PDB file of C-alpha atoms in Angstrom:
ATOM      1  CA  MET A  49     -60.176  13.430 -36.792  1.00  0.00           C
ATOM      2  CA  LYS A  50     -59.534   9.638 -35.736  1.00  0.00           C
ATOM      3  CA  VAL A  51     -61.160   7.700 -33.897  1.00  0.00           C
ATOM      4  CA  LYS A  52     -60.112   5.091 -32.115  1.00  0.00           C
ATOM      5  CA  LYS A  53     -62.316   1.887 -32.546  1.00  0.00           C
ATOM      6  CA  THR A  54     -61.958  -0.233 -29.524  1.00  0.00           C
ATOM      7  CA  GLU A  55     -62.455  -4.197 -29.734  1.00  0.00           C
ATOM      8  CA  PRO A  56     -64.929  -6.544 -27.291  1.00  0.00           C
ATOM      9  CA  GLY A  57     -62.575  -8.060 -25.857  1.00  0.00           C
ATOM     10  CA  TYR A  58     -58.897 -10.230 -26.499  1.00  0.00           C
ATOM     11  CA  LEU A  59     -57.688 -13.466 -26.434  1.00  0.00           C
ATOM     12  CA  ALA A  60     -56.220 -14.797 -23.559  1.00  0.00           C
ATOM     13  CA  LYS A  61     -54.890 -17.821 -21.653  1.00  0.00           C
ATOM     14  CA  GLN A  62     -55.103 -18.955 -17.934  1.00  0.00           C
ATOM     15  CA  LYS A  63     -53.044 -21.917 -16.816  1.00  0.00           C
ATOM     16  CA  ALA A  64     -54.728 -24.737 -14.307  1.00  0.00           C
ATOM     17  CA  LYS A  65     -53.903 -28.000 -13.342  1.00  0.00           C
ATOM     18  CA  GLY A  66     -51.594 -28.606 -15.564  1.00  0.00           C
ATOM     19  CA  LYS A  67     -53.638 -26.944 -19.102  1.00  0.00           C
ATOM     20  CA  THR A  68     -53.509 -24.282 -20.225  1.00  0.00           C
ATOM     21  CA  TYR A  69     -57.053 -22.784 -21.323  1.00  0.00           C
ATOM     22  CA  LEU A  70     -58.444 -20.301 -24.270  1.00  0.00           C
ATOM     23  CA  PHE A  71     -60.571 -17.259 -23.184  1.00  0.00           C
ATOM     24  CA  ILE A  72     -62.253 -14.345 -24.139  1.00  0.00           C
ATOM     25  CA  LYS A  73     -62.124 -12.023 -21.856  1.00  0.00           C
ATOM     26  CA  LYS A  74     -62.641  -8.302 -21.615  1.00  0.00           C
ATOM     27  CA  THR A  75     -60.425  -5.671 -19.089  1.00  0.00           C
ATOM     28  CA  TYR A  76     -62.600  -2.867 -17.326  1.00  0.00           C
ATOM     29  CA  ARG A  77     -61.777  -0.433 -14.746  1.00  0.00           C
ATOM     30  CA  GLU A  78     -63.583  -0.120 -11.284  1.00  0.00           C
ATOM     31  CA  GLY A  79     -62.661   2.611  -9.268  1.00  0.00           C
ATOM     32  CA  LYS A  80     -58.735   3.029  -9.893  1.00  0.00           C
ATOM     33  CA  LYS A  81     -58.582  -0.909 -10.423  1.00  0.00           C
ATOM     34  CA  VAL A  82     -58.369  -3.043 -13.101  1.00  0.00           C
ATOM     35  CA  ARG A  83     -60.222  -6.225 -13.740  1.00  0.00           C
ATOM     36  CA  SER A  84     -60.914  -8.220 -15.987  1.00  0.00           C
ATOM     37  CA  LYS A  85     -63.847 -10.819 -16.921  1.00  0.00           C
ATOM     38  CA  SER A  86     -64.213 -13.618 -18.995  1.00  0.00           C
ATOM     39  CA  LEU A  87     -66.641 -13.523 -21.513  1.00  0.00           C
ATOM     40  CA  TYR A  88     -66.459 -16.561 -22.939  1.00  0.00           C
ATOM     41  CA  SER A  89     -64.375 -20.088 -22.848  1.00  0.00           C
ATOM     42  CA  PHE A  90     -62.945 -22.598 -25.944  1.00  0.00           C
ATOM     43  CA  GLY A  91     -61.971 -24.596 -23.230  1.00  0.00           C
ATOM     44  CA  SER A  92     -58.104 -27.203 -23.138  1.00  0.00           C
ATOM     45  CA  MET A  93     -55.701 -26.754 -25.219  1.00  0.00           C
ATOM     46  CA  PRO A  94     -55.274 -28.893 -28.214  1.00  0.00           C
ATOM     47  CA  GLU A  95     -59.369 -29.067 -28.157  1.00  0.00           C
ATOM     48  CA  ALA A  96     -59.660 -25.295 -28.223  1.00  0.00           C
ATOM     49  CA  LEU A  97     -57.737 -25.033 -31.116  1.00  0.00           C
ATOM     50  CA  GLU A  98     -60.227 -27.149 -33.027  1.00  0.00           C
ATOM     51  CA  ARG A  99     -63.189 -25.351 -32.149  1.00  0.00           C
ATOM     52  CA  LEU A 100     -61.484 -22.494 -33.288  1.00  0.00           C
ATOM     53  CA  TYR A 101     -60.346 -23.840 -36.647  1.00  0.00           C
ATOM     54  CA  TRP A 102     -64.333 -25.663 -36.724  1.00  0.00           C
ATOM     55  CA  LEU A 103     -65.884 -22.056 -36.205  1.00  0.00           C
ATOM     56  CA  ARG A 104     -63.714 -20.935 -38.889  1.00  0.00           C
ATOM     57  CA  ASP A 105     -65.212 -23.430 -41.150  1.00  0.00           C
ATOM     58  CA  HIS A 106     -68.395 -23.497 -40.731  1.00  0.00           C
ATOM     59  CA  PRO A 107     -69.137 -19.728 -39.996  1.00  0.00           C
ATOM     60  CA  ASP A 108     -72.933 -19.995 -39.981  1.00  0.00           C
ATOM     61  CA  CYS A 109     -72.610 -21.929 -36.520  1.00  0.00           C
ATOM     62  CA  PHE A 110     -70.868 -18.740 -35.554  1.00  0.00           C
ATOM     63  CA  PRO A 111     -72.157 -18.678 -31.564  1.00  0.00           C
ATOM     64  CA  LYS A 112     -75.080 -16.186 -30.975  1.00  0.00           C
ATOM     65  CA  ASP A 113     -73.280 -14.951 -27.105  1.00  0.00           C
ATOM     66  CA  LEU A 114     -70.289 -13.847 -29.426  1.00  0.00           C
ATOM     67  CA  GLU A 115     -71.983 -12.419 -32.159  1.00  0.00           C
ATOM     68  CA  LYS A 116     -74.151 -10.249 -29.680  1.00  0.00           C
ATOM     69  CA  LYS A 117     -71.254  -9.163 -27.651  1.00  0.00           C
ATOM     70  CA  GLY A 118     -69.513  -7.728 -31.078  1.00  0.00           C
ATOM     71  CA  PHE A 119     -66.921 -10.380 -32.144  1.00  0.00           C
ATOM     72  CA  THR A 120     -66.688 -11.814 -35.992  1.00  0.00           C
ATOM     73  CA  LEU A 121     -65.987 -14.136 -37.514  1.00  0.00           C
ATOM     74  CA  ALA A 122     -62.230 -11.825 -38.472  1.00  0.00           C
ATOM     75  CA  HIS A 123     -62.115 -12.213 -35.266  1.00  0.00           C
ATOM     76  CA  ILE A 124     -61.784 -15.698 -35.547  1.00  0.00           C
ATOM     77  CA  TYR A 125     -59.245 -15.480 -38.003  1.00  0.00           C
ATOM     78  CA  LYS A 126     -56.982 -13.038 -36.130  1.00  0.00           C
ATOM     79  CA  TRP A 127     -57.064 -15.625 -33.007  1.00  0.00           C
ATOM     80  CA  VAL A 128     -55.762 -18.639 -35.055  1.00  0.00           C
ATOM     81  CA  LEU A 129     -53.474 -16.784 -36.389  1.00  0.00           C
ATOM     82  CA  ALA A 130     -52.095 -14.972 -33.064  1.00  0.00           C
ATOM     83  CA  ILE A 131     -51.879 -19.208 -31.793  1.00  0.00           C
ATOM     84  CA  GLU A 132     -50.446 -20.273 -35.347  1.00  0.00           C
ATOM     85  CA  ILE A 133     -47.262 -17.967 -35.010  1.00  0.00           C
ATOM     86  CA  ARG A 134     -47.127 -17.760 -31.472  1.00  0.00           C
ATOM     87  CA  GLN A 135     -47.591 -13.996 -31.006  1.00  0.00           C
ATOM     88  CA  LYS A 136     -50.398 -11.636 -30.913  1.00  0.00           C
ATOM     89  CA  GLU A 137     -51.425  -8.666 -33.247  1.00  0.00           C
ATOM     90  CA  ASN A 138     -49.229  -6.169 -30.794  1.00  0.00           C
ATOM     91  CA  GLY A 139     -46.046  -8.022 -31.018  1.00  0.00           C
ATOM     92  CA  SER A 140     -46.237  -9.747 -27.803  1.00  0.00           C
ATOM     93  CA  PRO A 141     -45.615 -13.388 -27.144  1.00  0.00           C
ATOM     94  CA  PHE A 142     -48.438 -15.774 -27.171  1.00  0.00           C
ATOM     95  CA  ASP A 143     -47.496 -19.256 -26.424  1.00  0.00           C
ATOM     96  CA  VAL A 144     -50.088 -21.786 -25.777  1.00  0.00           C
ATOM     97  CA  PHE A 145     -47.728 -24.618 -26.439  1.00  0.00           C
ATOM     98  CA  LYS A 146     -46.052 -24.141 -23.722  1.00  0.00           C
TER      99      LYS A 146
END
């Protein structure tokens, strides 16, 4: 039997005051309601993308709080790819440049 491994969180974008911000979020259920919690913020675009590139190039400086929550350098690579090709792994569009 194959067991599906869940991800510790996902990359999300949020627009506020004309800027797009990148977050790592976790979705959970409270009774019948689905809620999301922000786990980490990369800041506003395009600085957030630069921060992701920097983390990718400097793996020794990977944030400890992300590491404690189950994230790895592979997640950074996956998020950078999603931003660059403007599409998430599941095929849904993810354009942070609009």
